[in-house]
PDB file of C-alpha atoms in Angstrom:
ATOM      1  CA  UNK U 160      86.265 173.949 191.911  1.00  0.00           C
ATOM      2  CA  UNK U 161      89.908 173.196 192.642  1.00  0.00           C
ATOM      3  CA  UNK U 162      91.996 172.031 189.695  1.00  0.00           C
ATOM      4  CA  UNK U 163      93.136 168.425 189.790  1.00  0.00           C
ATOM      5  CA  UNK U 164      96.869 168.304 190.371  1.00  0.00           C
ATOM      6  CA  UNK U 165      99.261 166.390 188.101  1.00  0.00           C
ATOM      7  CA  UNK U 166     100.239 164.291 191.114  1.00  0.00           C
ATOM      8  CA  UNK U 167      96.597 163.324 191.714  1.00  0.00           C
ATOM      9  CA  UNK U 168      96.111 162.405 188.058  1.00  0.00           C
ATOM     10  CA  UNK U 169      99.210 160.228 188.136  1.00  0.00           C
ATOM     11  CA  UNK U 170      98.042 158.594 191.336  1.00  0.00           C
ATOM     12  CA  UNK U 171      94.723 157.740 189.712  1.00  0.00           C
ATOM     13  CA  UNK U 172      96.518 156.352 186.649  1.00  0.00           C
ATOM     14  CA  UNK U 173      98.742 154.241 188.869  1.00  0.00           C
ATOM     15  CA  UNK U 174      95.763 152.881 190.765  1.00  0.00           C
ATOM     16  CA  UNK U 175      93.998 152.081 187.533  1.00  0.00           C
ATOM     17  CA  UNK U 176      97.084 150.285 186.181  1.00  0.00           C
ATOM     18  CA  UNK U 177      97.423 148.294 189.402  1.00  0.00           C
ATOM     19  CA  UNK U 178      93.760 147.240 189.238  1.00  0.00           C
ATOM     20  CA  UNK U 179      94.131 146.244 185.596  1.00  0.00           C
ATOM     21  CA  UNK U 180      97.229 144.169 186.350  1.00  0.00           C
ATOM     22  CA  UNK U 181      95.488 142.447 189.265  1.00  0.00           C
ATOM     23  CA  UNK U 182      92.461 141.547 187.149  1.00  0.00           C
ATOM     24  CA  UNK U 183      94.623 140.221 184.318  1.00  0.00           C
ATOM     25  CA  UNK U 184      96.641 138.092 186.757  1.00  0.00           C
ATOM     26  CA  UNK U 185      93.436 136.697 188.282  1.00  0.00           C
ATOM     27  CA  UNK U 186      91.961 135.950 184.859  1.00  0.00           C
ATOM     28  CA  UNK U 187      95.162 134.185 183.819  1.00  0.00           C
ATOM     29  CA  UNK U 188      95.207 132.068 186.981  1.00  0.00           C
ATOM     30  CA  UNK U 189      91.543 131.086 186.656  1.00  0.00           C
ATOM     31  CA  UNK U 190      92.001 130.207 182.983  1.00  0.00           C
ATOM     32  CA  UNK U 191      95.010 128.076 183.874  1.00  0.00           C
ATOM     33  CA  UNK U 192      93.236 126.298 186.728  1.00  0.00           C
ATOM     34  CA  UNK U 193      89.702 125.969 185.382  1.00  0.00           C
ATOM     35  CA  UNK U 194      89.838 126.496 181.620  1.00  0.00           C
ATOM     36  CA  UNK U 195      87.781 128.934 179.593  1.00  0.00           C
ATOM     37  CA  UNK U 196      84.404 127.633 180.723  1.00  0.00           C
ATOM     38  CA  UNK U 197      85.400 128.091 184.355  1.00  0.00           C
ATOM     39  CA  UNK U 198      86.751 131.581 183.796  1.00  0.00           C
ATOM     40  CA  UNK U 199      83.500 133.369 184.565  1.00  0.00           C
ATOM     41  CA  UNK U 200      83.488 136.987 185.626  1.00  0.00           C
ATOM     42  CA  UNK U 201      82.347 135.825 189.071  1.00  0.00           C
ATOM     43  CA  UNK U 202      85.286 133.427 189.414  1.00  0.00           C
ATOM     44  CA  UNK U 203      87.702 136.129 188.272  1.00  0.00           C
ATOM     45  CA  UNK U 204      86.148 138.631 190.680  1.00  0.00           C
ATOM     46  CA  UNK U 205      86.633 136.209 193.554  1.00  0.00           C
ATOM     47  CA  UNK U 206      90.222 135.473 192.552  1.00  0.00           C
ATOM     48  CA  UNK U 207      91.079 139.157 192.176  1.00  0.00           C
ATOM     49  CA  UNK U 208      89.288 140.307 195.323  1.00  0.00           C
ATOM     50  CA  UNK U 209      87.917 143.256 193.384  1.00  0.00           C
ATOM     51  CA  UNK U 210      84.296 144.263 192.865  1.00  0.00           C
ATOM     52  CA  UNK U 211      82.620 143.302 189.612  1.00  0.00           C
ATOM     53  CA  UNK U 212      81.985 146.982 188.927  1.00  0.00           C
ATOM     54  CA  UNK U 213      85.702 147.776 189.195  1.00  0.00           C
ATOM     55  CA  UNK U 214      86.501 144.927 186.812  1.00  0.00           C
ATOM     56  CA  UNK U 215      83.878 146.034 184.308  1.00  0.00           C
ATOM     57  CA  UNK U 216      85.222 149.575 184.455  1.00  0.00           C
ATOM     58  CA  UNK U 217      88.483 148.187 183.057  1.00  0.00           C
ATOM     59  CA  UNK U 218      86.952 145.446 180.899  1.00  0.00           C
ATOM     60  CA  UNK U 219      83.274 145.987 180.014  1.00  0.00           C
ATOM     61  CA  UNK U 220      82.848 142.448 178.654  1.00  0.00           C
ATOM     62  CA  UNK U 221      84.371 139.038 179.215  1.00  0.00           C
ATOM     63  CA  UNK U 222      85.550 139.029 175.589  1.00  0.00           C
ATOM     64  CA  UNK U 223      87.545 142.215 176.150  1.00  0.00           C
ATOM     65  CA  UNK U 224      89.086 140.806 179.316  1.00  0.00           C
ATOM     66  CA  UNK U 225      90.035 137.533 177.620  1.00  0.00           C
ATOM     67  CA  UNK U 226      91.523 139.410 174.678  1.00  0.00           C
ATOM     68  CA  UNK U 227      93.523 141.552 177.095  1.00  0.00           C
ATOM     69  CA  UNK U 228      94.967 138.404 178.704  1.00  0.00           C
ATOM     70  CA  UNK U 229      96.197 137.254 175.288  1.00  0.00           C
ATOM     71  CA  UNK U 230      97.482 140.721 174.373  1.00  0.00           C
ATOM     72  CA  UNK U 231      99.397 140.976 177.632  1.00  0.00           C
ATOM     73  CA  UNK U 232     101.123 137.632 176.990  1.00  0.00           C
ATOM     74  CA  UNK U 233     101.775 138.581 173.352  1.00  0.00           C
ATOM     75  CA  UNK U 234     103.497 141.784 174.478  1.00  0.00           C
ATOM     76  CA  UNK U 235     105.655 139.789 176.860  1.00  0.00           C
ATOM     77  CA  UNK U 236     106.575 137.345 174.104  1.00  0.00           C
ATOM     78  CA  UNK U 237     107.501 140.174 171.743  1.00  0.00           C
ATOM     79  CA  UNK U 238     109.863 141.641 174.353  1.00  0.00           C
ATOM     80  CA  UNK U 239     111.449 138.225 174.989  1.00  0.00           C
ATOM     81  CA  UNK U 240     111.904 137.543 171.267  1.00  0.00           C
ATOM     82  CA  UNK U 241     113.407 140.979 170.661  1.00  0.00           C
ATOM     83  CA  UNK U 242     115.951 140.397 173.409  1.00  0.00           C
ATOM     84  CA  UNK U 243     116.723 136.927 172.028  1.00  0.00           C
ATOM     85  CA  UNK U 244     117.398 138.357 168.579  1.00  0.00           C
ATOM     86  CA  UNK U 245     119.657 141.096 169.935  1.00  0.00           C
ATOM     87  CA  UNK U 246     121.666 138.530 171.909  1.00  0.00           C
ATOM     88  CA  UNK U 247     122.439 136.495 168.785  1.00  0.00           C
ATOM     89  CA  UNK U 248     125.703 137.272 167.031  1.00  0.00           C
ATOM     90  CA  UNK U 249     124.692 135.358 163.880  1.00  0.00           C
ATOM     91  CA  UNK U 250     121.376 134.468 162.217  1.00  0.00           C
ATOM     92  CA  UNK U 251     121.663 130.919 163.572  1.00  0.00           C
ATOM     93  CA  UNK U 252     122.316 132.148 167.114  1.00  0.00           C
ATOM     94  CA  UNK U 253     119.356 134.525 166.922  1.00  0.00           C
ATOM     95  CA  UNK U 254     117.085 131.716 165.726  1.00  0.00           C
ATOM     96  CA  UNK U 255     118.431 129.361 168.412  1.00  0.00           C
ATOM     97  CA  UNK U 256     117.683 132.008 171.040  1.00  0.00           C
ATOM     98  CA  UNK U 257     114.136 132.508 169.751  1.00  0.00           C
ATOM     99  CA  UNK U 258     113.460 128.761 169.681  1.00  0.00           C
ATOM    100  CA  UNK U 259     114.831 128.339 173.204  1.00  0.00           C
ATOM    101  CA  UNK U 260     112.815 131.279 174.517  1.00  0.00           C
ATOM    102  CA  UNK U 261     109.671 129.959 172.854  1.00  0.00           C
ATOM    103  CA  UNK U 262     110.100 126.463 174.268  1.00  0.00           C
ATOM    104  CA  UNK U 263     110.729 127.814 177.767  1.00  0.00           C
ATOM    105  CA  UNK U 264     107.326 129.494 177.669  1.00  0.00           C
ATOM    106  CA  UNK U 265     105.468 126.200 177.200  1.00  0.00           C
ATOM    107  CA  UNK U 266     105.198 125.643 180.947  1.00  0.00           C
ATOM    108  CA  UNK U 267     104.036 129.163 181.808  1.00  0.00           C
ATOM    109  CA  UNK U 268     100.474 129.616 183.103  1.00  0.00           C
ATOM    110  CA  UNK U 269     100.167 132.500 180.629  1.00  0.00           C
ATOM    111  CA  UNK U 270     100.737 130.094 177.723  1.00  0.00           C
ATOM    112  CA  UNK U 271      97.996 127.762 178.920  1.00  0.00           C
ATOM    113  CA  UNK U 272      95.642 130.687 179.560  1.00  0.00           C
ATOM    114  CA  UNK U 273      96.215 132.161 176.096  1.00  0.00           C
ATOM    115  CA  UNK U 274      95.668 128.765 174.491  1.00  0.00           C
ATOM    116  CA  UNK U 275      92.357 128.355 176.336  1.00  0.00           C
ATOM    117  CA  UNK U 276      91.215 131.725 175.005  1.00  0.00           C
ATOM    118  CA  UNK U 277      92.269 130.983 171.432  1.00  0.00           C
ATOM    119  CA  UNK U 278      90.420 127.662 171.458  1.00  0.00           C
ATOM    120  CA  UNK U 279      87.248 129.422 172.606  1.00  0.00           C
ATOM    121  CA  UNK U 280      87.279 131.767 169.597  1.00  0.00           C
ATOM    122  CA  UNK U 281      85.556 129.349 167.251  1.00  0.00           C
ATOM    123  CA  UNK U 282      82.371 129.257 169.338  1.00  0.00           C
ATOM    124  CA  UNK U 283      82.384 132.895 170.470  1.00  0.00           C
ATOM    125  CA  UNK U 284      82.062 135.453 167.629  1.00  0.00           C
ATOM    126  CA  UNK U 285      82.523 138.417 169.983  1.00  0.00           C
ATOM    127  CA  UNK U 286      85.742 136.956 171.357  1.00  0.00           C
ATOM    128  CA  UNK U 287      86.955 136.209 167.837  1.00  0.00           C
ATOM    129  CA  UNK U 288      86.404 139.839 166.814  1.00  0.00           C
ATOM    130  CA  UNK U 289      88.356 141.083 169.830  1.00  0.00           C
ATOM    131  CA  UNK U 290      91.234 138.670 169.292  1.00  0.00           C
ATOM    132  CA  UNK U 291      91.595 138.899 165.516  1.00  0.00           C
ATOM    133  CA  UNK U 292      93.607 142.173 165.356  1.00  0.00           C
ATOM    134  CA  UNK U 293      95.773 141.163 168.331  1.00  0.00           C
ATOM    135  CA  UNK U 294      96.653 137.805 166.785  1.00  0.00           C
ATOM    136  CA  UNK U 295      97.247 139.321 163.362  1.00  0.00           C
ATOM    137  CA  UNK U 296      99.595 141.982 164.730  1.00  0.00           C
ATOM    138  CA  UNK U 297     101.605 139.457 166.736  1.00  0.00           C
ATOM    139  CA  UNK U 298     101.850 136.906 163.923  1.00  0.00           C
ATOM    140  CA  UNK U 299     102.958 139.516 161.387  1.00  0.00           C
ATOM    141  CA  UNK U 300     105.657 140.848 163.698  1.00  0.00           C
ATOM    142  CA  UNK U 301     107.075 137.378 164.393  1.00  0.00           C
ATOM    143  CA  UNK U 302     106.896 136.465 160.706  1.00  0.00           C
ATOM    144  CA  UNK U 303     108.756 139.669 159.811  1.00  0.00           C
ATOM    145  CA  UNK U 304     111.511 138.861 162.298  1.00  0.00           C
ATOM    146  CA  UNK U 305     111.744 135.272 161.050  1.00  0.00           C
ATOM    147  CA  UNK U 306     111.959 136.478 157.462  1.00  0.00           C
ATOM    148  CA  UNK U 307     114.787 138.896 158.288  1.00  0.00           C
ATOM    149  CA  UNK U 308     116.765 136.237 160.159  1.00  0.00           C
ATOM    150  CA  UNK U 309     116.295 133.597 157.486  1.00  0.00           C
ATOM    151  CA  UNK U 310     117.145 135.972 154.653  1.00  0.00           C
ATOM    152  CA  UNK U 311     120.348 136.879 156.481  1.00  0.00           C
ATOM    153  CA  UNK U 312     121.063 133.126 156.536  1.00  0.00           C
ATOM    154  CA  UNK U 313     120.393 132.858 152.801  1.00  0.00           C
ATOM    155  CA  UNK U 314     116.822 131.515 152.977  1.00  0.00           C
ATOM    156  CA  UNK U 315     114.719 133.700 150.666  1.00  0.00           C
ATOM    157  CA  UNK U 316     111.747 131.432 150.112  1.00  0.00           C
ATOM    158  CA  UNK U 317     108.852 133.148 151.920  1.00  0.00           C
ATOM    159  CA  UNK U 318     106.685 130.056 151.615  1.00  0.00           C
ATOM    160  CA  UNK U 319     109.317 128.054 153.486  1.00  0.00           C
ATOM    161  CA  UNK U 320     109.533 130.775 156.127  1.00  0.00           C
ATOM    162  CA  UNK U 321     105.761 130.745 156.659  1.00  0.00           C
ATOM    163  CA  UNK U 322     105.747 126.941 156.781  1.00  0.00           C
ATOM    164  CA  UNK U 323     108.492 126.910 159.403  1.00  0.00           C
ATOM    165  CA  UNK U 324     106.567 129.421 161.505  1.00  0.00           C
ATOM    166  CA  UNK U 325     103.370 127.347 161.172  1.00  0.00           C
ATOM    167  CA  UNK U 326     105.182 124.189 162.241  1.00  0.00           C
ATOM    168  CA  UNK U 327     106.824 125.976 165.146  1.00  0.00           C
ATOM    169  CA  UNK U 328     103.477 127.351 166.326  1.00  0.00           C
ATOM    170  CA  UNK U 329     101.865 123.916 166.033  1.00  0.00           C
ATOM    171  CA  UNK U 330     104.612 122.214 168.043  1.00  0.00           C
ATOM    172  CA  UNK U 331     104.592 124.926 170.710  1.00  0.00           C
ATOM    173  CA  UNK U 332     100.820 124.748 171.139  1.00  0.00           C
ATOM    174  CA  UNK U 333     100.822 120.957 171.104  1.00  0.00           C
ATOM    175  CA  UNK U 334     103.503 120.780 173.787  1.00  0.00           C
ATOM    176  CA  UNK U 335     101.586 123.358 175.827  1.00  0.00           C
ATOM    177  CA  UNK U 336      98.571 121.047 175.688  1.00  0.00           C
ATOM    178  CA  UNK U 337     100.749 118.128 176.796  1.00  0.00           C
ATOM    179  CA  UNK U 338     102.060 120.188 179.695  1.00  0.00           C
ATOM    180  CA  UNK U 339      98.491 120.965 180.770  1.00  0.00           C
ATOM    181  CA  UNK U 340      97.318 117.405 180.192  1.00  0.00           C
ATOM    182  CA  UNK U 341     100.173 115.387 181.718  1.00  0.00           C
ATOM    183  CA  UNK U 342     102.621 117.744 183.397  1.00  0.00           C
ATOM    184  CA  UNK U 343     105.357 115.289 182.354  1.00  0.00           C
ATOM    185  CA  UNK U 344     108.231 117.784 182.235  1.00  0.00           C
ATOM    186  CA  UNK U 345     110.843 115.113 181.499  1.00  0.00           C
ATOM    187  CA  UNK U 346     109.057 113.815 178.404  1.00  0.00           C
ATOM    188  CA  UNK U 347     108.337 117.365 177.230  1.00  0.00           C
ATOM    189  CA  UNK U 348     112.007 118.303 177.684  1.00  0.00           C
ATOM    190  CA  UNK U 349     113.058 115.369 175.491  1.00  0.00           C
ATOM    191  CA  UNK U 350     110.523 116.375 172.856  1.00  0.00           C
ATOM    192  CA  UNK U 351     111.678 119.993 172.849  1.00  0.00           C
ATOM    193  CA  UNK U 352     115.317 118.931 172.480  1.00  0.00           C
ATOM    194  CA  UNK U 353     114.447 116.781 169.471  1.00  0.00           C
ATOM    195  CA  UNK U 354     112.291 119.492 167.894  1.00  0.00           C
ATOM    196  CA  UNK U 355     115.013 122.102 168.397  1.00  0.00           C
ATOM    197  CA  UNK U 356     117.560 119.898 166.602  1.00  0.00           C
ATOM    198  CA  UNK U 357     115.269 119.190 163.654  1.00  0.00           C
ATOM    199  CA  UNK U 358     114.047 122.739 163.078  1.00  0.00           C
ATOM    200  CA  UNK U 359     117.600 124.115 163.120  1.00  0.00           C
ATOM    201  CA  UNK U 360     118.693 121.447 160.638  1.00  0.00           C
ATOM    202  CA  UNK U 361     115.653 122.255 158.504  1.00  0.00           C
ATOM    203  CA  UNK U 362     116.708 125.907 158.349  1.00  0.00           C
ATOM    204  CA  UNK U 363     120.500 125.868 158.447  1.00  0.00           C
ATOM    205  CA  UNK U 364     121.494 122.298 157.681  1.00  0.00           C
ATOM    206  CA  UNK U 365     123.569 120.060 159.992  1.00  0.00           C
ATOM    207  CA  UNK U 366     125.566 121.912 162.622  1.00  0.00           C
TER     208      UNK U 366
END
């Protein structure tokens, strides 16, 4: 039997990665358009144009596929937040950049898709088990960054830091729901401007 070349192995890996990306994109789009209940494996198969067997080779269960959609968006958010922090010359600038980046993501289909998946956790124990470590890892990383920024600004109360993060998450998710529900970008823009002003004052005081 001829040995498999490195080039062939890489080609297979590339094909696998391309299939995975296509399935994740299809799942995201179906979640955004039809919600969690409409995001069946059949609907995702049709949207991806890939056989069900090929999808299940990458994601054996719907829960694993849905968790992968959330993990993919979480990874993207982490990269965006890291860049926002690096671009800030002061703790306030870093926090401003993070807030702005977070609010810009409200209108993304990925945000709506991830929210649909998170809401489904309470009635799907298998999905909850798949999502729990992903959510915990993401939340801890963001909390750690927030704590470092706020401590650099003189805020050393961890309870306050956690409360600020909770409020920020609640506002972001609520505005994502409003974007899905109404699509009123003008009203959402006004709300985000007001929220940005108040959270910065809450942390740093008046500008």
